[in-house]
Coordinates of C-alpha atoms in Angstrom, one line a residue:
Chain K
M1 CA -26.2 43.3 -10.2
R2 CA -26.9 40.1 -8.3
A3 CA -27.3 38.1 -11.5
A4 CA -24.0 39.6 -12.9
A5 CA -22.2 38.5 -9.7
L6 CA -23.7 35.0 -9.9
G7 CA -22.9 34.8 -13.6
S8 CA -19.3 35.8 -13.4
G9 CA -18.9 33.6 -10.3
A10 CA -20.2 30.6 -12.4
V11 CA -17.8 31.4 -15.3
V12 CA -14.8 31.5 -12.9
V13 CA -15.8 28.2 -11.2
L14 CA -16.4 26.4 -14.6
G15 CA -13.4 27.9 -16.3
W16 CA -11.0 27.4 -13.4
P17 CA -9.4 24.1 -14.6
W18 CA -8.4 25.8 -17.9
A19 CA -6.9 28.9 -16.3
A20 CA -5.2 27.5 -13.2
P21 CA -2.3 25.1 -12.8
R22 CA -3.1 21.5 -12.0
Y23 CA -2.3 21.8 -8.3
F24 CA -4.8 24.7 -7.9
V25 CA -7.5 22.6 -9.5
F26 CA -6.9 20.1 -6.7
L27 CA -6.9 22.9 -4.1
A28 CA -10.2 24.2 -5.5
S29 CA -11.7 20.8 -5.1
L30 CA -10.6 20.7 -1.5
I31 CA -12.2 24.1 -0.9
A32 CA -15.5 22.9 -2.4
I33 CA -15.4 19.8 -0.2
N34 CA -14.6 21.9 2.9
A35 CA -17.4 24.3 1.9
I36 CA -19.9 21.4 2.0
V37 CA -18.7 20.4 5.5
A38 CA -18.8 24.0 6.6
I39 CA -22.4 24.4 5.4
G40 CA -23.3 21.2 7.2
L41 CA -21.7 22.4 10.4
N42 CA -23.2 25.8 10.1
L43 CA -26.7 24.2 9.8
L44 CA -26.0 22.6 13.2
T45 CA -24.0 25.3 15.0
G46 CA -25.1 28.5 13.3
Y47 CA -28.8 27.6 13.0
T48 CA -29.5 25.6 16.2
N49 CA -26.6 26.7 18.4
Q50 CA -25.3 23.1 18.8
L51 CA -21.5 23.4 18.7
S52 CA -19.7 20.3 17.4
F53 CA -16.0 19.5 17.6
G54 CA -16.6 16.0 16.1
H55 CA -17.1 16.8 12.4
A56 CA -13.8 15.3 11.4
G57 CA -15.3 12.0 12.8
F58 CA -18.3 12.4 10.4
L59 CA -16.0 13.2 7.5
A60 CA -14.0 10.1 8.3
I61 CA -17.1 7.9 8.4
G62 CA -18.3 9.2 5.0
A63 CA -14.8 8.9 3.5
Y64 CA -14.3 5.3 4.7
A65 CA -17.8 4.3 3.7
A66 CA -17.3 5.6 0.2
A67 CA -13.8 4.1 -0.1
I68 CA -14.8 0.7 1.1
L69 CA -17.9 0.7 -1.1
T70 CA -15.7 1.6 -4.1
I71 CA -13.3 -1.2 -3.3
R72 CA -15.8 -3.9 -2.5
A73 CA -18.4 -3.0 -5.2
P74 CA -16.5 -1.3 -8.1
L75 CA -19.6 -1.3 -10.4
V76 CA -21.7 1.0 -8.2
P77 CA -21.9 4.4 -9.9
L78 CA -20.4 7.4 -8.1
P79 CA -23.6 9.2 -7.3
A80 CA -24.9 6.1 -5.6
T81 CA -21.6 5.8 -3.6
L82 CA -21.8 9.4 -2.5
L83 CA -25.4 9.0 -1.5
A84 CA -24.6 5.9 0.5
A85 CA -21.7 7.7 2.2
G86 CA -24.1 10.5 3.1
L87 CA -26.8 8.1 4.4
V88 CA -24.4 6.0 6.5
T89 CA -23.0 9.2 8.1
A90 CA -26.5 10.6 8.6
A91 CA -27.4 7.4 10.4
M92 CA -24.4 7.9 12.7
G93 CA -25.6 11.5 13.1
L94 CA -29.0 10.2 14.2
A95 CA -27.3 7.8 16.7
L96 CA -25.2 10.6 18.2
G97 CA -27.8 13.4 17.9
V98 CA -30.7 11.7 19.8
P99 CA -28.7 11.1 23.0
C100 CA -27.1 14.5 22.6
L101 CA -30.5 16.2 22.7
R102 CA -30.0 16.4 26.5
L103 CA -26.8 18.3 26.2
E104 CA -26.1 21.9 25.3
G105 CA -23.3 24.3 25.1
L106 CA -19.9 23.1 26.3
Y107 CA -21.3 19.6 27.3
L108 CA -22.3 19.0 23.7
A109 CA -18.9 20.4 22.5
M110 CA -17.1 17.9 24.7
A111 CA -19.3 15.0 23.8
T112 CA -18.8 15.6 20.1
L113 CA -15.0 16.0 20.7
A114 CA -15.0 12.6 22.4
F115 CA -17.0 11.2 19.5
G116 CA -14.2 12.4 17.1
F117 CA -11.6 10.6 19.2
V118 CA -13.6 7.4 19.4
V119 CA -14.1 7.4 15.6
V120 CA -10.3 7.6 15.0
E121 CA -9.7 4.8 17.6
A122 CA -12.4 2.7 15.9
I123 CA -10.7 3.2 12.5
L124 CA -7.4 2.1 14.0
N125 CA -9.0 -1.0 15.6
L126 CA -11.1 -2.2 12.7
D127 CA -8.1 -2.8 10.6
W128 CA -9.6 -5.7 8.7
L129 CA -12.0 -3.2 7.2
T130 CA -10.0 0.0 7.2
R131 CA -6.4 -1.2 7.1
G132 CA -5.8 0.8 10.3
N133 CA -2.6 2.8 10.4
D134 CA -1.4 1.6 7.0
G135 CA -4.1 3.7 5.3
L136 CA -6.5 2.8 2.6
R137 CA -5.8 3.5 -1.1
V138 CA -9.0 4.4 -3.0
P139 CA -9.3 3.2 -6.6
A140 CA -10.5 5.7 -9.2
A141 CA -14.3 6.0 -9.2
R142 CA -16.4 5.5 -12.3
I143 CA -19.4 7.3 -13.7
G144 CA -20.8 4.8 -16.3
P145 CA -18.0 4.2 -18.9
W146 CA -15.7 7.1 -17.6
A147 CA -13.1 6.5 -14.9
L148 CA -12.3 9.7 -13.0
T149 CA -8.6 9.8 -13.3
T150 CA -7.8 13.4 -13.8
D151 CA -7.9 16.3 -11.3
T152 CA -10.1 18.2 -13.7
S153 CA -12.8 15.5 -14.0
R154 CA -12.9 15.1 -10.2
Y155 CA -13.1 18.9 -9.8
Y156 CA -16.2 19.0 -11.9
V157 CA -17.8 16.2 -9.9
V158 CA -17.0 18.0 -6.7
V159 CA -18.2 21.4 -7.9
T160 CA -21.5 19.9 -9.2
V161 CA -22.3 18.2 -5.9
A162 CA -21.3 21.3 -4.0
A163 CA -23.6 23.5 -6.1
L164 CA -26.5 21.1 -5.6
L165 CA -25.9 21.0 -1.8
I166 CA -25.6 24.8 -1.6
L167 CA -28.9 25.2 -3.4
A168 CA -30.5 22.6 -1.1
A169 CA -29.1 24.4 2.0
R170 CA -30.5 27.8 0.8
N171 CA -33.9 26.1 0.3
I172 CA -33.8 24.6 3.8
T173 CA -32.9 27.8 5.4
R174 CA -35.4 30.0 3.6
T175 CA -38.4 27.8 4.4
R176 CA -40.4 27.1 7.5
T177 CA -37.8 24.5 8.6
G178 CA -35.0 27.1 8.4
R179 CA -37.0 29.6 10.4
A180 CA -37.8 26.9 13.0
L181 CA -34.1 26.2 13.3
L182 CA -33.3 29.8 13.8
A183 CA -36.0 30.1 16.4
V184 CA -34.3 27.2 18.3
R185 CA -31.0 29.1 18.2
E186 CA -32.5 32.3 19.5
S187 CA -34.4 30.7 22.4
E188 CA -35.2 27.0 22.8
I189 CA -38.0 27.7 25.2
A190 CA -39.6 30.5 23.1
A191 CA -39.4 28.3 20.0
Q192 CA -41.1 25.5 21.8
A193 CA -43.8 27.8 23.1
S194 CA -44.4 28.9 19.4
G195 CA -45.0 25.3 18.4
V196 CA -41.6 24.3 17.2
H197 CA -41.0 20.6 18.0
L198 CA -37.7 21.1 19.7
A199 CA -36.4 17.5 19.8
A200 CA -37.4 16.9 16.1
Y201 CA -35.7 20.0 14.8
K202 CA -32.5 19.6 16.8
T203 CA -32.2 16.0 15.7
L204 CA -33.0 17.0 12.1
A205 CA -30.2 19.5 12.2
F206 CA -27.8 16.8 13.4
V207 CA -28.9 14.4 10.7
V208 CA -28.7 16.9 7.9
S209 CA -25.4 18.1 9.1
A210 CA -24.0 14.6 9.2
F211 CA -25.4 13.9 5.8
Y212 CA -23.6 16.9 4.3
T213 CA -20.4 16.0 6.0
G214 CA -20.7 12.3 4.9
V215 CA -21.1 13.3 1.2
A216 CA -18.1 15.6 1.6
G217 CA -16.2 12.6 3.1
G218 CA -17.1 10.6 0.0
L219 CA -15.8 13.4 -2.2
F220 CA -12.7 13.6 0.0
A221 CA -11.9 9.9 -0.6
L222 CA -12.4 10.5 -4.4
V223 CA -10.2 13.6 -4.6
V224 CA -7.4 12.7 -2.2
G225 CA -7.3 9.0 -3.1
F226 CA -5.7 7.9 0.2
L227 CA -7.2 7.7 3.6
S228 CA -5.5 7.3 7.0
P229 CA -6.9 7.9 10.5
D230 CA -4.5 10.7 11.2
S231 CA -6.0 12.9 8.5
F232 CA -9.2 13.1 10.6
D233 CA -7.8 14.2 14.0
V234 CA -9.4 16.8 16.3
F235 CA -7.5 19.6 14.6
L236 CA -9.5 19.1 11.5
S237 CA -12.7 19.5 13.5
V238 CA -11.2 22.7 14.9
D239 CA -10.5 23.8 11.3
F240 CA -14.1 23.3 10.4
V241 CA -15.2 25.3 13.4
A242 CA -12.8 28.0 12.4
M243 CA -14.3 28.1 8.9
I244 CA -17.8 28.9 10.1
I245 CA -16.5 31.4 12.7
V246 CA -14.4 33.3 10.1
G247 CA -17.1 33.0 7.5
G248 CA -20.1 33.8 9.6
L249 CA -22.4 31.8 11.8
G250 CA -25.8 31.1 10.2
S251 CA -24.8 32.1 6.7
I252 CA -24.5 29.8 3.7
L253 CA -22.4 32.2 1.7
G254 CA -20.2 32.8 4.8
S255 CA -19.6 29.0 5.1
V256 CA -18.3 28.9 1.5
M257 CA -16.1 31.9 2.1
G258 CA -14.8 30.7 5.4
A259 CA -13.9 27.3 3.8
A260 CA -12.1 29.1 1.0
V261 CA -10.1 31.3 3.4
I262 CA -9.1 28.6 5.9
T263 CA -8.3 26.0 3.2
T264 CA -6.1 28.5 1.3
L265 CA -4.4 29.6 4.5
N266 CA -3.9 26.0 5.5
D267 CA -2.3 25.3 2.2
S268 CA 0.0 28.4 2.2
L269 CA 1.1 27.6 5.7
A270 CA 2.0 24.0 4.8
G271 CA 5.7 24.9 4.7
F272 CA 5.5 26.4 8.2
Q273 CA 3.8 23.7 10.1
S274 CA 5.0 24.9 13.5
Y275 CA 3.5 28.4 13.0
R276 CA 0.1 27.1 11.7
P277 CA -1.7 26.6 15.0
L278 CA -0.3 30.0 16.1
V279 CA -1.9 31.7 13.1
F280 CA -5.1 29.8 13.5
G281 CA -5.5 30.5 17.2
A282 CA -4.9 34.2 16.5
I283 CA -7.5 34.1 13.7
L284 CA -10.1 32.5 16.1
I285 CA -9.4 35.1 18.8
V286 CA -9.4 38.1 16.6
S287 CA -12.5 37.2 14.7
M288 CA -14.4 36.5 17.9
L289 CA -13.3 39.8 19.5
F290 CA -13.5 42.1 16.5
M291 CA -15.6 40.4 13.8
P292 CA -18.2 38.3 15.6
G293 CA -20.5 38.0 12.5
G294 CA -17.6 36.8 10.3
I295 CA -17.0 37.8 6.7
A296 CA -20.7 37.5 5.8
S297 CA -21.8 40.2 8.2
A298 CA -18.8 42.4 7.3
L299 CA -20.0 42.2 3.7
H300 CA -23.5 43.1 4.6
K301 CA -22.3 46.3 6.3
I302 CA -20.2 47.3 3.2
Q303 CA -22.8 46.5 0.6
P304 CA -26.2 48.1 1.3
R305 CA -29.1 45.7 1.0
Q306 CA -31.4 45.9 -2.0
G307 CA -34.2 47.6 -0.1
D308 CA -31.9 50.3 1.2
R309 CA -31.0 51.6 -2.2
A310 CA -32.8 54.7 -3.5
Chain B
M1 CA -1.4 -9.3 32.9
G2 CA -3.6 -10.2 30.0
E3 CA -7.2 -10.8 29.5
G4 CA -8.9 -12.9 32.2
A5 CA -5.6 -13.6 34.0
P6 CA -6.2 -14.3 37.7
L7 CA -5.3 -11.2 39.7
T8 CA -3.9 -11.3 43.2
T9 CA -5.2 -8.9 45.7
A10 CA -1.7 -7.4 45.9
A11 CA -1.5 -6.8 42.2
L12 CA -5.0 -5.3 42.2
A13 CA -4.1 -3.0 45.1
H14 CA -1.1 -1.8 43.1
V15 CA -3.3 -1.0 40.1
V16 CA -5.8 0.8 42.2
V17 CA -3.1 2.9 43.9
S18 CA -1.5 4.0 40.7
G19 CA -5.0 4.7 39.4
L20 CA -5.6 6.9 42.4
A21 CA -2.4 8.7 41.6
T22 CA -3.4 9.5 38.0
G23 CA -6.8 10.2 39.4
S24 CA -5.4 12.9 41.7
I25 CA -3.9 14.7 38.7
Y26 CA -7.3 14.5 36.9
A27 CA -8.9 15.8 40.1
L28 CA -6.6 18.8 40.2
M29 CA -7.2 19.5 36.5
A30 CA -11.0 19.2 37.1
L31 CA -10.7 21.6 40.1
S32 CA -9.0 24.2 38.0
L33 CA -11.6 23.9 35.3
V34 CA -14.4 24.1 37.9
I35 CA -12.9 27.2 39.6
I36 CA -13.0 29.2 36.4
Y37 CA -16.4 27.8 35.4
N38 CA -17.9 28.8 38.7
A39 CA -16.7 32.3 38.4
T40 CA -17.3 33.0 34.7
R41 CA -19.6 30.2 33.6
T42 CA -17.2 29.3 30.8
L43 CA -15.0 26.4 30.1
N44 CA -11.3 27.2 29.7
F45 CA -10.1 25.1 26.7
A46 CA -6.5 26.4 27.3
Q47 CA -6.3 25.0 30.9
G48 CA -4.1 22.1 29.8
E49 CA -1.8 24.3 27.7
M50 CA -1.4 26.7 30.6
L51 CA -0.3 23.8 32.8
M52 CA 2.1 22.7 30.1
I53 CA 3.7 26.1 29.6
S54 CA 4.1 26.7 33.4
T55 CA 5.7 23.3 33.8
F56 CA 8.1 24.1 30.9
V57 CA 9.0 27.4 32.6
G58 CA 9.8 25.5 35.9
W59 CA 11.9 23.1 33.9
T60 CA 13.8 25.9 32.3
A61 CA 14.6 27.3 35.8
L62 CA 15.9 23.8 36.7
Q63 CA 18.1 23.8 33.6
L64 CA 19.4 27.3 33.7
L65 CA 19.8 28.0 37.4
R66 CA 20.5 24.4 38.5
A67 CA 17.8 25.3 41.1
P68 CA 16.4 22.7 43.4
L69 CA 13.0 21.1 42.4
L70 CA 11.1 23.1 45.0
V71 CA 12.3 26.3 43.4
A72 CA 11.2 25.0 40.1
L73 CA 7.7 24.3 41.5
L74 CA 7.5 27.9 42.8
V75 CA 8.7 29.3 39.5
A76 CA 6.1 27.2 37.7
V77 CA 3.3 28.4 40.0
V78 CA 4.4 32.1 39.6
A79 CA 4.7 31.8 35.9
A80 CA 1.2 30.2 35.7
A81 CA -0.3 33.0 37.8
L82 CA 1.3 35.7 35.7
L83 CA 0.2 34.0 32.4
A84 CA -3.3 33.6 33.7
W85 CA -3.5 37.2 34.9
V86 CA -2.2 38.6 31.6
L87 CA -4.5 36.4 29.5
E88 CA -7.5 37.2 31.6
R89 CA -6.9 40.9 31.6
T90 CA -6.0 41.4 28.0
I91 CA -8.2 38.9 26.1
I92 CA -10.9 37.1 28.2
R93 CA -12.1 40.3 29.9
R94 CA -12.9 41.9 26.6
A95 CA -15.3 39.1 25.7
I96 CA -16.9 38.6 29.1
S97 CA -20.1 40.3 28.1
A98 CA -20.3 38.1 25.0
T99 CA -21.9 34.6 25.0
H100 CA -20.2 31.6 26.5
F101 CA -19.8 30.3 23.0
D102 CA -17.5 33.2 22.1
V103 CA -15.3 32.7 25.2
L104 CA -15.2 29.0 24.5
I105 CA -13.9 29.7 21.0
I106 CA -11.4 32.3 22.3
T107 CA -9.9 29.9 24.8
L108 CA -9.7 27.3 22.0
G109 CA -7.7 29.8 20.0
L110 CA -5.5 30.4 23.0
S111 CA -4.9 26.7 23.5
L112 CA -3.7 26.4 19.8
M113 CA -1.5 29.4 20.2
L114 CA 0.1 28.4 23.5
R115 CA 0.8 24.8 22.3
S116 CA 2.4 26.2 19.1
A117 CA 4.4 28.8 21.1
A118 CA 5.7 26.0 23.4
G119 CA 6.7 24.0 20.4
L120 CA 8.7 27.0 19.0
L121 CA 10.3 27.8 22.3
W122 CA 11.1 24.3 23.6
T123 CA 10.5 22.0 20.5
H124 CA 7.9 19.3 20.4
D125 CA 10.3 16.7 21.9
E126 CA 9.7 14.9 25.2
F127 CA 12.0 15.7 28.2
P128 CA 12.5 13.8 31.4
F129 CA 11.5 15.7 34.5
P130 CA 12.9 15.1 38.0
S131 CA 10.6 13.8 40.6
F132 CA 10.2 14.7 44.3
F133 CA 9.9 11.1 45.1
G134 CA 12.3 8.1 44.9
S135 CA 11.8 5.2 42.6
R136 CA 12.3 2.2 45.0
P137 CA 8.9 0.6 45.4
L138 CA 7.7 0.5 49.0
G139 CA 6.3 -2.8 50.3
V140 CA 3.4 -3.0 52.6
G141 CA 3.1 -6.7 53.2
A142 CA 2.7 -8.3 49.7
V143 CA 1.5 -5.0 48.2
R144 CA 4.1 -3.0 46.3
V145 CA 3.5 0.7 45.7
A146 CA 5.5 3.2 43.8
P147 CA 6.5 6.1 46.0
A148 CA 5.6 8.5 43.2
S149 CA 2.0 7.3 43.4
L150 CA 1.8 7.9 47.1
G151 CA 3.6 11.2 46.8
I152 CA 1.2 12.4 44.1
I153 CA -1.8 11.3 46.1
G154 CA -0.5 13.0 49.2
A155 CA 0.5 16.2 47.6
S156 CA -2.8 16.5 45.7
L157 CA -4.8 15.8 48.8
A158 CA -2.9 18.5 50.7
L159 CA -3.5 21.0 47.9
M160 CA -7.2 20.1 47.8
L161 CA -7.5 20.6 51.6
A162 CA -5.8 24.0 51.2
L163 CA -8.2 24.9 48.5
G164 CA -11.1 23.8 50.6
A165 CA -9.9 26.0 53.5
L166 CA -9.4 28.9 51.2
F167 CA -13.0 28.7 49.9
R168 CA -14.4 28.2 53.3
W169 CA -12.6 30.6 55.6
T170 CA -11.0 33.4 53.6
R171 CA -12.7 36.6 52.3
L172 CA -11.6 35.8 48.7
G173 CA -13.1 32.3 49.0
R174 CA -16.4 33.6 50.2
A175 CA -16.4 36.2 47.4
M176 CA -15.8 33.4 44.9
R177 CA -18.6 31.3 46.3
A178 CA -20.9 34.2 46.2
V179 CA -20.2 35.0 42.6
A180 CA -20.7 31.3 41.7
Q181 CA -24.1 31.4 43.3
N182 CA -25.4 34.7 42.0
Q183 CA -23.4 37.2 40.2
R184 CA -25.8 40.1 40.4
A185 CA -26.4 39.6 44.1
A186 CA -22.7 39.3 44.7
R187 CA -22.1 42.6 42.9
L188 CA -24.8 44.3 44.9
M189 CA -23.1 43.1 48.1
G190 CA -20.0 45.1 47.1
I191 CA -18.0 42.2 45.7
S192 CA -15.8 43.2 42.8
V193 CA -16.9 40.5 40.3
E194 CA -14.0 41.5 38.0
R195 CA -11.5 40.9 40.7
V196 CA -13.1 37.4 41.3
Y197 CA -12.6 36.7 37.6
S198 CA -8.9 37.5 37.8
A199 CA -8.5 35.6 41.1
S200 CA -10.2 32.5 39.6
W201 CA -8.0 32.4 36.6
I202 CA -4.8 32.9 38.7
L203 CA -5.9 30.3 41.3
A204 CA -6.9 27.8 38.6
A205 CA -3.6 28.3 36.8
A206 CA -1.6 27.8 40.0
V207 CA -3.4 24.5 40.8
G208 CA -2.7 23.4 37.2
A209 CA 1.0 24.3 37.6
V210 CA 1.3 22.1 40.7
A211 CA -0.5 19.3 38.8
G212 CA 1.9 19.8 35.9
V213 CA 5.1 19.5 38.1
L214 CA 3.6 16.4 39.8
I215 CA 2.7 14.6 36.6
A216 CA 5.6 15.6 34.4
P217 CA 8.0 12.9 35.8
V218 CA 5.4 10.3 35.0
V219 CA 4.3 11.2 31.5
F220 CA 7.4 13.2 30.4
L221 CA 7.4 16.9 29.8
S222 CA 6.2 17.7 26.2
S223 CA 4.0 20.2 24.4
Q224 CA 1.3 17.5 24.2
M225 CA 0.9 17.1 28.0
G226 CA -1.9 19.7 28.0
L227 CA -4.2 17.0 26.7
V228 CA -4.6 15.9 30.3
A229 CA -7.2 18.6 30.5
I230 CA -9.7 16.5 28.5
N231 CA -9.5 13.9 31.3
G232 CA -9.9 16.6 33.8
F233 CA -13.1 17.7 32.1
T234 CA -14.4 14.1 32.0
A235 CA -13.6 13.9 35.8
A236 CA -15.5 17.2 36.4
V237 CA -18.5 16.0 34.4
L238 CA -18.4 12.7 36.2
G239 CA -18.7 14.4 39.6
G240 CA -21.2 17.0 38.4
F241 CA -19.7 20.0 36.6
G242 CA -19.4 22.9 39.0
S243 CA -19.1 20.8 42.2
M244 CA -15.6 20.8 43.8
P245 CA -16.0 17.7 45.9
G246 CA -17.5 16.1 42.8
A247 CA -14.5 17.0 40.8
V248 CA -12.2 15.3 43.3
V249 CA -14.3 12.1 43.4
G250 CA -14.8 12.1 39.7
G251 CA -11.0 12.4 39.1
M252 CA -10.3 9.5 41.4
V253 CA -13.0 7.3 39.9
L254 CA -11.8 8.0 36.4
G255 CA -8.1 7.3 37.2
V256 CA -9.0 3.9 38.8
L257 CA -11.4 3.0 35.9
E258 CA -8.7 3.9 33.3
N259 CA -6.1 1.7 35.1
L260 CA -8.5 -1.2 35.6
A261 CA -10.1 -1.3 32.2
P262 CA -7.1 -2.8 30.3
L263 CA -7.2 -5.8 32.7
Y264 CA -10.7 -6.7 31.6
L265 CA -10.9 -5.2 28.1
P266 CA -8.6 -5.4 25.1
A267 CA -5.5 -3.2 25.7
S268 CA -6.1 -1.1 22.6
I269 CA -9.2 0.4 24.2
K270 CA -7.3 2.1 27.0
H271 CA -7.0 5.4 25.2
S272 CA -10.7 5.5 24.5
V273 CA -11.7 4.9 28.1
P274 CA -12.0 8.5 29.2
F275 CA -13.9 9.4 26.1
L276 CA -16.3 6.4 26.4
V277 CA -16.8 7.3 30.1
M278 CA -17.5 10.9 29.1
I279 CA -20.0 10.1 26.4
T280 CA -21.7 7.6 28.6
I281 CA -22.0 9.9 31.6
L282 CA -23.1 12.8 29.5
I283 CA -25.9 10.7 27.9
V284 CA -27.0 8.8 30.9
R285 CA -26.6 11.3 33.7
P286 CA -25.6 14.8 32.4
G287 CA -25.7 16.1 35.9
G288 CA -22.9 13.8 37.0
L289 CA -22.9 10.9 39.5
F290 CA -24.2 13.0 42.4
G291 CA -25.4 16.2 40.7
R292 CA -28.7 17.4 39.6
V293 CA -29.4 19.3 36.3
A294 CA -30.1 22.9 37.2
P295 CA -33.5 24.1 35.9
R296 CA -33.1 26.3 32.9
K297 CA -34.1 30.0 33.0
V298 CA -35.8 31.6 30.1

């Protein structure tokens, strides 16, 4: 049953570029990128209860790092560029995460919100590096002899990276580390009393979350091909929060589904820009009031767990 | 006035006074956030949008009825109170038993919806808003001050004193302070905590509406003016979140800082000042300038 679901899922994902029109291939790439961010954010918010409204800032750092590296050093292969984007962003996550250890709840939310604003201002002011408001055009990336010029080739890169990061996240959450993170979420003091090094695990969550988002930023630069500061405003951070709320806090599968729902919705509302926030606000309120566990827990209720079956 | 230009005392006084005027608005915003926080222990992300909507309603009264400005102010305050009461009773009250995180997300959703609704009703354009105060600068010796600045400072101080009196001497004020201190004990003393929730939302929205009508002539009326709430939050954090005198002082300090910073720093940094101040204060002194961090309960 499980294997069949996984298998058919894999067939759909791999066959997608042949079945779907070109634009939907691009859209699927965006979903995969947002899924990576949502997983990263969920590791932070869903697992250690640290709410961030600054993930658009992390995405921007990863995207600009990858774009500038591609422009300045065209010979660096794509995997190295993506890794570099992730590491640069993870370093920023460390720089923000350590001082933020003292904050919790709404204080942390506001500090990360402010971080997001400061990143956008920094991109505007560092125009010798980022070209400020004019935006930055990203040249096609290369893997060895191949230049990634088609939506399909970029789609496969994005999906491969997403699959690797999903597997990694599942491994993190199912081991001692994941259990420690969950313990931090349930009660910081109880976790500490059980021998969980609070500061270390909360910082780790910040760094891993920033790394995921940075890699996603690198993929964003690759897929979209053009970066400008206004693509990374605070509303993007709100979108990311909406993804994990709708999908389910503390669930990897939920993050992916939340990313798919919100990205598709965003795209279908593109022609109705003035109604978009109205719909998104309503979704946030309704899912908080009536579906607090998100799609993931709703699915759990419908489908009995393996142990429950006779 | 560029970088490093010599600054006369008179010019400096002018900058400080207009900083205090902006600061008064931040202080009012901070107060309305703190009023709700003290009662319900949650942050209302939609505070700025409620301010914006009520100011728009007041403006509509001006346009449709050709009413005097004072009537517009009253209409704005009543609209704010009604909006707050409806939102609190229909949405927030349902989630009050949930975690603060949930309520935070719900108010975030509300802020998105209110801003979008304002855009649909009144467009996203900027509108001029009449002011209570004249535009001829007043001179005190060599110091020139805009009457609007003095008016905003005066009106805000009057409102703050009224709030102070309400909290100190009225039955409702005592009930609100009791709930802020200890909800369970307050309930055991026969205080209706639910009524205090509603009262806090209404009071906070009314304060916000006054702030909106005062600031609208300066920044123009638009669906974006709710963003002033972020500065209000910074002000409240600066003074120690939860403390009302702290909110007032924090607002004033932030307003002056924001106006002084461009004189000594590159002008492009002005928009980042409140955020940099917020990050710095949160990291260095999370309890605010005068506050203490409350011990955590298990």
